[in-house]
Short mmCIF file of C-alpha atoms and ligand atoms in Angstrom, two decimals:
data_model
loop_
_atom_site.label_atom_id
_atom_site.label_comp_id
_atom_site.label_asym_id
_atom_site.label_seq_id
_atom_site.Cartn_x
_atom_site.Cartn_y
_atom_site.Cartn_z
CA UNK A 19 -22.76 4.00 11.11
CA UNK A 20 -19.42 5.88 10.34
CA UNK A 21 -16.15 3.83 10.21
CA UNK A 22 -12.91 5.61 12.02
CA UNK A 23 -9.28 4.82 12.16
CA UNK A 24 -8.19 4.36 15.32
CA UNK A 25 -4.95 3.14 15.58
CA UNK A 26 -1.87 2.67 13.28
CA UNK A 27 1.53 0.88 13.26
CA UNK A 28 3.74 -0.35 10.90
CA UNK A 29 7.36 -2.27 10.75
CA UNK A 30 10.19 -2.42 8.14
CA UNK A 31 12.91 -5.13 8.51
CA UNK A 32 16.32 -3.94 9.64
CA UNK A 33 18.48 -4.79 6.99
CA UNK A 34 18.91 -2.01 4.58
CA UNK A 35 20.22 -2.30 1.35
CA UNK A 36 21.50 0.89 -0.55
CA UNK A 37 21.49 1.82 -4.34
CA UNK A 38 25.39 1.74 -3.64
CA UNK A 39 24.63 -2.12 -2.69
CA UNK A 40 22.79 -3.07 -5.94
CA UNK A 41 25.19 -0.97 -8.35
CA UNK A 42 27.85 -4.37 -6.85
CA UNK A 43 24.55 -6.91 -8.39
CA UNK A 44 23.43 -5.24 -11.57
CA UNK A 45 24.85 -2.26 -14.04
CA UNK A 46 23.54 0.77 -12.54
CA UNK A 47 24.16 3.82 -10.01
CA UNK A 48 22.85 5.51 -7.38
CA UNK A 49 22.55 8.79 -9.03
CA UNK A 50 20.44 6.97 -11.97
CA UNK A 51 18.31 5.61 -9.32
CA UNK A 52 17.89 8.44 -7.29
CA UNK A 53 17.07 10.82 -10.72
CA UNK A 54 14.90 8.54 -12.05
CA UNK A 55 12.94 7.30 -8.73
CA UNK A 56 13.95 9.10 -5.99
CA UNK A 57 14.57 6.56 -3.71
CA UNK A 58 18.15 5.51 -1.79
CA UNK A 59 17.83 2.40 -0.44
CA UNK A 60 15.27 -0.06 0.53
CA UNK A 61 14.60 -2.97 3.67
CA UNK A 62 14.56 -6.37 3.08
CA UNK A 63 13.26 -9.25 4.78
CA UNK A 64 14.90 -12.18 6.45
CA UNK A 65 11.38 -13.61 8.07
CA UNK A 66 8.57 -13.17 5.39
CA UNK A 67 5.22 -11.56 5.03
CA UNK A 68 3.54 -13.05 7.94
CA UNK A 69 6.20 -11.80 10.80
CA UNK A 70 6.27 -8.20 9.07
CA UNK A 71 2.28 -8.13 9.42
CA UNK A 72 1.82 -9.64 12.79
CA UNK A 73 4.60 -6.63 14.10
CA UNK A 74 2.22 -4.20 12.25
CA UNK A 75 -0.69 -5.12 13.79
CA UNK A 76 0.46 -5.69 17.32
CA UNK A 77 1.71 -1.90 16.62
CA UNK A 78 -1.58 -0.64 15.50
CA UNK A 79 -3.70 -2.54 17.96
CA UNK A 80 -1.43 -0.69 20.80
CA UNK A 81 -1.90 2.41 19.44
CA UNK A 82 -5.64 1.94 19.24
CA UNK A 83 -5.86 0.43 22.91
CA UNK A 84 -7.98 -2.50 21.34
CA UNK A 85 -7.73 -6.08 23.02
CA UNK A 86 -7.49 -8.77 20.79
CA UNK A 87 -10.38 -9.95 21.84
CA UNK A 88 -12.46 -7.39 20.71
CA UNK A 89 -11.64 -7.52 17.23
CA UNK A 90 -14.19 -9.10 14.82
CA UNK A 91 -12.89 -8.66 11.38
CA UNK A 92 -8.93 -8.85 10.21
CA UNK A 93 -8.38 -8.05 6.50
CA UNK A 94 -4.45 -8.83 5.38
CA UNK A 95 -4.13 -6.52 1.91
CA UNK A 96 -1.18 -8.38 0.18
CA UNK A 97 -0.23 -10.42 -2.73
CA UNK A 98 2.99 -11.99 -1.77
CA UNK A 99 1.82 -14.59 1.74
CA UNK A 100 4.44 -16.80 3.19
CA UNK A 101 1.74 -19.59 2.24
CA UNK A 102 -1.43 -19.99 -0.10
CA UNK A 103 -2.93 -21.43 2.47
CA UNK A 104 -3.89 -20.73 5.07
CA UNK A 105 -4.84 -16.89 4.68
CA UNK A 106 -1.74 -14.16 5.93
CA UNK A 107 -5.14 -13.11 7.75
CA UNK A 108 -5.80 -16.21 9.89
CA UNK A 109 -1.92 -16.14 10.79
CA UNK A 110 -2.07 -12.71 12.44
CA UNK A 111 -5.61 -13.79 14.31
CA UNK A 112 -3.63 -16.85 15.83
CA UNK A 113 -0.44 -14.38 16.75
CA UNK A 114 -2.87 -11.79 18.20
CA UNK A 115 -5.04 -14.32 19.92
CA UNK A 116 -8.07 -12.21 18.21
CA UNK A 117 -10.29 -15.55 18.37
CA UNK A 118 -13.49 -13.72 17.51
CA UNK A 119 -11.89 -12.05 14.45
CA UNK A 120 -13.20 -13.38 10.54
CA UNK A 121 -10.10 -13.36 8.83
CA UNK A 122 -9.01 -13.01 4.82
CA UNK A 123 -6.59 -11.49 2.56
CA UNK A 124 -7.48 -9.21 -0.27
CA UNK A 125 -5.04 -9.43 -3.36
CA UNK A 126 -4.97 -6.41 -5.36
CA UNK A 127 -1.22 -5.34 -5.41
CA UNK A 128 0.02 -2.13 -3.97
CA UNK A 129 -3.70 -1.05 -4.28
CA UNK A 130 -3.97 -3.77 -1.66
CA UNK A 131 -4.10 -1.54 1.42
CA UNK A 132 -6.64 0.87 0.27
CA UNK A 133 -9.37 -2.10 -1.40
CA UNK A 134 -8.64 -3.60 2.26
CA UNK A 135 -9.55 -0.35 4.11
CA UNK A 136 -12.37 0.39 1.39
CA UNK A 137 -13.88 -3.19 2.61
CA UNK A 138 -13.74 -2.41 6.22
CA UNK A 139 -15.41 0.13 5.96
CA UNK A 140 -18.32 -1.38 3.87
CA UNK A 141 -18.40 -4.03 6.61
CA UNK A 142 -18.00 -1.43 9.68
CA UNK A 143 -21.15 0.49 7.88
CA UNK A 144 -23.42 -1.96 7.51
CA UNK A 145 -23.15 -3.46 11.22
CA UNK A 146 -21.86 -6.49 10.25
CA UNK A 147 -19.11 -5.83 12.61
CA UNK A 148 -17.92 -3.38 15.12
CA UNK A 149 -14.26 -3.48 14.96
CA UNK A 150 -11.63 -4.17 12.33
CA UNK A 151 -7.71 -4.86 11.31
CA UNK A 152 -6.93 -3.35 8.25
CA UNK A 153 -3.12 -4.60 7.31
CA UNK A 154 -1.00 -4.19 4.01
CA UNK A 155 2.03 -6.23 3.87
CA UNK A 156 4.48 -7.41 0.91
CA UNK A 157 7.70 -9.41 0.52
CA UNK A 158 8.08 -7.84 -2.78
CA UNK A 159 12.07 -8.80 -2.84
CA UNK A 160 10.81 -12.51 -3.41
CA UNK A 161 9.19 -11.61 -6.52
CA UNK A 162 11.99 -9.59 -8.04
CA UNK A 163 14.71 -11.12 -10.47
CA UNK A 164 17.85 -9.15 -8.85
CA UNK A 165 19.66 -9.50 -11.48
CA UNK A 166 16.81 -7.35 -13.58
CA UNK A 167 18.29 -3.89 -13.27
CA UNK A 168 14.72 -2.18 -14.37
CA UNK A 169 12.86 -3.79 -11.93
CA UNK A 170 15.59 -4.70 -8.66
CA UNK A 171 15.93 -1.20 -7.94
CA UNK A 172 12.46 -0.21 -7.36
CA UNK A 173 11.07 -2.51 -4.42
CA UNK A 174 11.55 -3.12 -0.54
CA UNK A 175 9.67 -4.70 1.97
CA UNK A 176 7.31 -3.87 4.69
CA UNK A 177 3.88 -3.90 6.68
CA UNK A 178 1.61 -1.19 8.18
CA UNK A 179 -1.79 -1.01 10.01
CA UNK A 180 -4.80 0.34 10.47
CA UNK A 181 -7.47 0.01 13.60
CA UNK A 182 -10.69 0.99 12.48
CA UNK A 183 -13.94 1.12 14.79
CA UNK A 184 -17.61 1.70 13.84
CA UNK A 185 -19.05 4.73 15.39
CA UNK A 186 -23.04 4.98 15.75
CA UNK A 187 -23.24 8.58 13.86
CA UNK A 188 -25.28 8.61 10.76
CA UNK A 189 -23.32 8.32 7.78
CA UNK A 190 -24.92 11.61 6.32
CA UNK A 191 -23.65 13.20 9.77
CA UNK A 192 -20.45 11.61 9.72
CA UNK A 193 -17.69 14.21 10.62
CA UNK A 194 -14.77 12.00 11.10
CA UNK A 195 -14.45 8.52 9.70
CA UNK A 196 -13.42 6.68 6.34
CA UNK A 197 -15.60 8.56 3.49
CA UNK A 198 -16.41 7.99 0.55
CA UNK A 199 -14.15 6.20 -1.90
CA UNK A 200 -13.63 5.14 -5.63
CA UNK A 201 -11.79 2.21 -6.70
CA UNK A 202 -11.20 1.05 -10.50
CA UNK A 203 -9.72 -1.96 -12.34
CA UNK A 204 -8.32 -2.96 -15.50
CA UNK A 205 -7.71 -6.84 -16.24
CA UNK A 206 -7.09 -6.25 -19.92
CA UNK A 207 -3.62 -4.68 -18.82
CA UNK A 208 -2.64 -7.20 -16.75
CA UNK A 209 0.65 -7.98 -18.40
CA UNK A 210 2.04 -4.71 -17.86
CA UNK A 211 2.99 -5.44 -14.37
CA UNK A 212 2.85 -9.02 -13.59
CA UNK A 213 3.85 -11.88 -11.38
CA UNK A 214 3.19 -15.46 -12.50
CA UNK A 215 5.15 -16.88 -9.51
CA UNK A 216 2.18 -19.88 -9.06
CA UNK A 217 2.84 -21.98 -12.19
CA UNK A 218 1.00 -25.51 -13.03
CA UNK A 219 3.13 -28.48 -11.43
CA UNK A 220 1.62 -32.16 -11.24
CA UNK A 221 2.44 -35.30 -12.21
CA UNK A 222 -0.14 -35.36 -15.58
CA UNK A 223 1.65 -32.57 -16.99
CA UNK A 224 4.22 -33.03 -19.42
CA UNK A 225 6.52 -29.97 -18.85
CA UNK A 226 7.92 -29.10 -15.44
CA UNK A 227 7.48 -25.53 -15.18
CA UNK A 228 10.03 -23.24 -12.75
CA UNK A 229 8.85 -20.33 -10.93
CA UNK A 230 8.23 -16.75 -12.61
CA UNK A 231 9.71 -13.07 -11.35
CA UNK A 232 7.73 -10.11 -11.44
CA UNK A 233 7.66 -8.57 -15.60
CA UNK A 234 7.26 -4.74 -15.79
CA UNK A 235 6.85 -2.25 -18.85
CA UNK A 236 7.70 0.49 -16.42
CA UNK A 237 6.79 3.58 -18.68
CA UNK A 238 3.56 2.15 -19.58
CA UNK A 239 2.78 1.85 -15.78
CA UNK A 240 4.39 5.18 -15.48
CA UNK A 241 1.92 6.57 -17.99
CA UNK A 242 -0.92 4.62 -16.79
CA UNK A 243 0.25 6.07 -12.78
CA UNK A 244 0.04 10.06 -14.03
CA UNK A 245 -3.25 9.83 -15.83
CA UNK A 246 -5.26 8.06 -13.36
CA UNK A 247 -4.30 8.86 -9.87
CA UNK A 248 -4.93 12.23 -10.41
CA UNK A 249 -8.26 11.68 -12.03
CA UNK A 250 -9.07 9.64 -9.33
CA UNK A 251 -8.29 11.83 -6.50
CA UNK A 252 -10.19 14.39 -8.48
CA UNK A 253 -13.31 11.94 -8.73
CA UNK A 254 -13.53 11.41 -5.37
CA UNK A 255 -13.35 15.23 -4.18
CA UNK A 256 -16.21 15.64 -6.40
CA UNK A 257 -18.21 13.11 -5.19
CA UNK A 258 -17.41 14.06 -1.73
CA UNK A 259 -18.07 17.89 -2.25
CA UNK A 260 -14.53 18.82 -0.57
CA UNK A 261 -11.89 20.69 -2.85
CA UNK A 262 -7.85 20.10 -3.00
CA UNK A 263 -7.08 22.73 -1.00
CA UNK A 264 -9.17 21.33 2.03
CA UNK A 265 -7.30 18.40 2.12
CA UNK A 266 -3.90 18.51 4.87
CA UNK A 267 -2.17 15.55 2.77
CA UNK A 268 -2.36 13.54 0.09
CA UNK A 269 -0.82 10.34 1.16
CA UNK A 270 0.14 8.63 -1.54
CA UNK A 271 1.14 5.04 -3.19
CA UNK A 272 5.19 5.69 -2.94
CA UNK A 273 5.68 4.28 -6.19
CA UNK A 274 8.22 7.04 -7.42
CA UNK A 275 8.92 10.49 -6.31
CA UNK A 276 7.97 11.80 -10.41
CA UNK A 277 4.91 10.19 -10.61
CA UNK A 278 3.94 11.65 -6.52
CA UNK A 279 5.47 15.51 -8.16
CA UNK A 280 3.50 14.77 -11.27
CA UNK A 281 0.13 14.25 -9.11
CA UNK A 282 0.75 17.64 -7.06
CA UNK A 283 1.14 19.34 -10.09
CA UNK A 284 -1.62 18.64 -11.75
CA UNK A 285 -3.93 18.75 -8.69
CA UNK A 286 -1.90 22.32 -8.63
CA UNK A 287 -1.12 21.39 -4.93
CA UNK A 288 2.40 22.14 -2.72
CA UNK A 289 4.36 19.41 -3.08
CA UNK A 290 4.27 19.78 1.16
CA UNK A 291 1.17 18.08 0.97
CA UNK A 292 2.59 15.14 -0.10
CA UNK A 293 4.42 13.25 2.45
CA UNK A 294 7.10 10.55 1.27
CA UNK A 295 9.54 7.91 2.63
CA UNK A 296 9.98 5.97 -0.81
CA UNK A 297 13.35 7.48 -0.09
CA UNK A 298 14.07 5.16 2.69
CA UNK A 299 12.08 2.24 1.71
CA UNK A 300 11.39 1.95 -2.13
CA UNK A 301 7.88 0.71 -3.41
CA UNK A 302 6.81 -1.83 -0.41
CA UNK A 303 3.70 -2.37 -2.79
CA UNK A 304 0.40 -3.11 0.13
CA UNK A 305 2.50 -1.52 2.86
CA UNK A 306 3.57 1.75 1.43
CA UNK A 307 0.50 3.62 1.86
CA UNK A 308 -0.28 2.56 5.85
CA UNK A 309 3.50 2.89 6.66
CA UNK A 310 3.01 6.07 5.42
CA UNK A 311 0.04 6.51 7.35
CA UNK A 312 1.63 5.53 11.08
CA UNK A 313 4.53 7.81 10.60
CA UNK A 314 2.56 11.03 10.10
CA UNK A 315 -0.08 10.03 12.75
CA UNK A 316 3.19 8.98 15.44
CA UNK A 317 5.01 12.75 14.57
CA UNK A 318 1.47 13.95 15.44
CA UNK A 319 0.88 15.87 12.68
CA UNK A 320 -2.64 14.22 12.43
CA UNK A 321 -5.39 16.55 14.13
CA UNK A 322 -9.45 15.79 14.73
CA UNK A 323 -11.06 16.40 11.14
CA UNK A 324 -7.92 16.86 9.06
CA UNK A 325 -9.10 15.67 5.47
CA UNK A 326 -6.69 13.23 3.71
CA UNK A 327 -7.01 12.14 0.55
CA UNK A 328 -5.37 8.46 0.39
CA UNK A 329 -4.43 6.94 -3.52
CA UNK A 330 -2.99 3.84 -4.91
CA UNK A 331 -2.26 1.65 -7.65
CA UNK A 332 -0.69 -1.07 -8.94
CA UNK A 333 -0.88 -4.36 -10.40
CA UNK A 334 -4.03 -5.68 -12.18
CA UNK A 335 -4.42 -2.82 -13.05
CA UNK A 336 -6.00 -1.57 -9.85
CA UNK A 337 -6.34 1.81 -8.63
CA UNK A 338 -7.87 3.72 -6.25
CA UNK A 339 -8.87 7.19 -3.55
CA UNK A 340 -10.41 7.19 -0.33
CA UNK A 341 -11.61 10.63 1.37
CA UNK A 342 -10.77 9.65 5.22
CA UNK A 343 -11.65 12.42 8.05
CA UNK A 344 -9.19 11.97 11.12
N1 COA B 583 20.14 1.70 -14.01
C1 COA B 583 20.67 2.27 -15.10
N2 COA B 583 20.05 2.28 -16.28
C2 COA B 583 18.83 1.70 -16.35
C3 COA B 583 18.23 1.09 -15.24
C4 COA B 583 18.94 1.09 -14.04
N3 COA B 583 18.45 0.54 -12.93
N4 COA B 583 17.02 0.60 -15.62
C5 COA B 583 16.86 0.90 -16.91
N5 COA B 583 17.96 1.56 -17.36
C6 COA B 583 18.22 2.09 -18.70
C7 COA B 583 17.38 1.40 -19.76
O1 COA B 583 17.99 0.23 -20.23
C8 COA B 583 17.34 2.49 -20.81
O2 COA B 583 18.54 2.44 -21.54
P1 COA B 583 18.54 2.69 -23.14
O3 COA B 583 18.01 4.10 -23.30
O4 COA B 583 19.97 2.54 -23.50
O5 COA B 583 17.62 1.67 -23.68
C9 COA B 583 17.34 3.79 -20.03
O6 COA B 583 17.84 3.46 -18.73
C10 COA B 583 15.97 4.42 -19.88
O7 COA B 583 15.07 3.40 -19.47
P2 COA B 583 13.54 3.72 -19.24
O8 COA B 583 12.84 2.44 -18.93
O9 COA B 583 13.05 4.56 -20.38
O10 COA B 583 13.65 4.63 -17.94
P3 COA B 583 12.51 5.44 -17.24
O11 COA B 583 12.86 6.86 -17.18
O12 COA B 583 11.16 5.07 -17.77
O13 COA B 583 12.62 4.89 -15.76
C11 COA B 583 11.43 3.41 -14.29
C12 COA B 583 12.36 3.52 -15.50
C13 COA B 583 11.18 1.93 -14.05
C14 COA B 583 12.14 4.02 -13.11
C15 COA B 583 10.11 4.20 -14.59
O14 COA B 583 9.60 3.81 -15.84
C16 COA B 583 9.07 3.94 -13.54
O15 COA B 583 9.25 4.28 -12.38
N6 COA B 583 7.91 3.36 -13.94
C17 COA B 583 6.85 3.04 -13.00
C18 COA B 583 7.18 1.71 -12.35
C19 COA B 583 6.37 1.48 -11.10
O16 COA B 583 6.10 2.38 -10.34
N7 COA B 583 6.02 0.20 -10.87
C20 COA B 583 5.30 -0.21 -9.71
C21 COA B 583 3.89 0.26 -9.77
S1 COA B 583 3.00 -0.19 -8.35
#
């Protein structure tokens, strides 16, 4: 069995909000931001993770000309849910009307997306199920202190899809499909990127505690960014047998536009290869990678077996590359 995308779709809320905008909330400028990040301006929400991700999917599941009703698996990559319970996953299965669909989220930051699609396809492979919804989707403005110049400036919101299908070709003959992947993570370096939003509240404590923001140290997940998406990316060519140049694009975690020019460099790759719209829409952590994803494959610059090489990171510390064959 061979796993293959077959569909994509994403949405970003309307309402933008410029480096211009937060230079009137916090001391800084949009040439410091742009220099330092590359990005302009980002969306914001004004409905929540659960809207963003249903518009996704209903995108993606067009695209793919799947019914609802066929779907048997929906997997919501994000770690910012309009409610702990129930699942951002069982939310989109009632929208869609995908009653036959198993439904969960996967928390794992803005590596969310790929672990999600990584699952899938472990699911897809072993027959377990036919048909899947892979969606990453993050409110990340509702973990942000915006009045926290060195984080504020960094983060947006957004959702995108992914359709996937299990095709009856023998994984050793697979010639299109979700490869193989590698996926890594470091607990012990949590606090370097952290969101303790969920804090203990009932009546046998003695303290009252408030909600946290999201804490960075933004050059040591800089550092941490340079040195292992690369390596990575690298591992997984090797253990796929393909080399850099074979791949069309690298489509990246838009984290920064120096850490994404760092990567090409060192992979000694054109910087064409790496497609970007952190511009427009600043780190949307789960989302960034399959927003990504939808607008190359809807300007149709996807064709039958282009290699990409898809990367992310984030929180946990997570990280991780997926070979995918289109
Ligand atoms: N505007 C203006 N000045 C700012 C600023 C802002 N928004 N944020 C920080 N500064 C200041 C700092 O206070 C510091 O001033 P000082 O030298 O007087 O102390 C100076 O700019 C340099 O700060 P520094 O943190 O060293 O900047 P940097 O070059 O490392 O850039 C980040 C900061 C956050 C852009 C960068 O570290 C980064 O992108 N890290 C990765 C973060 C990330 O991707 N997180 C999500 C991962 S999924």
């Amino acid at each position: 069995m061979a796993a293959r995308i077959i569909g994509t779709g994403s949405y970003v809320p309307d309402r933008i909000i410029t480096n211009d905008d937060l230079a009137e909330m916090v001391e800084t400028s949009d040439a410091w931001i742009v220099e330092r990040t590359g990005i302009h301006s980002r969306r914001i929400t004004e409905t929540g993770t659960t809207d963003m991700a249903v518009r996704a999917a209903r995108n993606a599941m067009e695209n793919a000309g799947l019914p609802p009703e066929e779907l048997e698996l929906i997997i919501v990559g994000t770690s910012t849910g309009d409610c702990l319970f129930p699942n951002t996953a069982c939310e989109v299965q009632a929208a869609l009307g995908a009653e036959k669909a198993v439904c969960f989220d996967l928390s794992a930051a803005c590596s969310g997306f790929l672990f999600s699609l990584n699952t899938a396809k472990v699911y897809l492979e072993s027959g377990a199920y036919r048909t899947a919804l892979v969606v990453g989707a993050d409110t990340l403005s509702k973990t942000v202190d915006w009045s926290d110049r060195s984080t504020c400036i960094l983060f947006g919101d957004g959702a995108g899809a992914a359709v996937l299908e299990s095709s009856a070709a023998e994984q050793s003959l697979w010639n299109r499909g979700v490869g193989d992947f590698i996926m890594g993570s470091d607990g012990s370096r949590g606090e370097c990127l952290a969101c303790r939003s969920t804090e203990l509240c009932s009546p046998f404590l003695g303290e009252k505690k408030t909600s946290g923001f999201m804490t960075m140290n933004g050059q040591e997940v800089f550092r941490f960014a340079v040195k292992t998406v690369p390596r990575s990316i690298e591992e997984v060519l090797k253990k796929a047998g393909v080399t850099p140049d074979e791949i069309k694009y690298f489509i990246l975690h838009q984290a920064n536009e120096r850490i994404i020019a760092s990567v090409a460099k060192r992979m000694k790759q054109d910087s064409a290869k790496f497609p970007m719209n952190l511009a427009q829409y600043g780190n949307t952590s789960g989302a960034s990678i399959p927003v990504l994803l939808d607008e190359i494959n809807r300007k149709g610059l996807l064709k039958q077996g282009d290699k990409l090489i898809i990367s992310g990171f984030g929180a946990g510390l997570t990280w991780g590359a997926t070979l995918v064959v289109w």
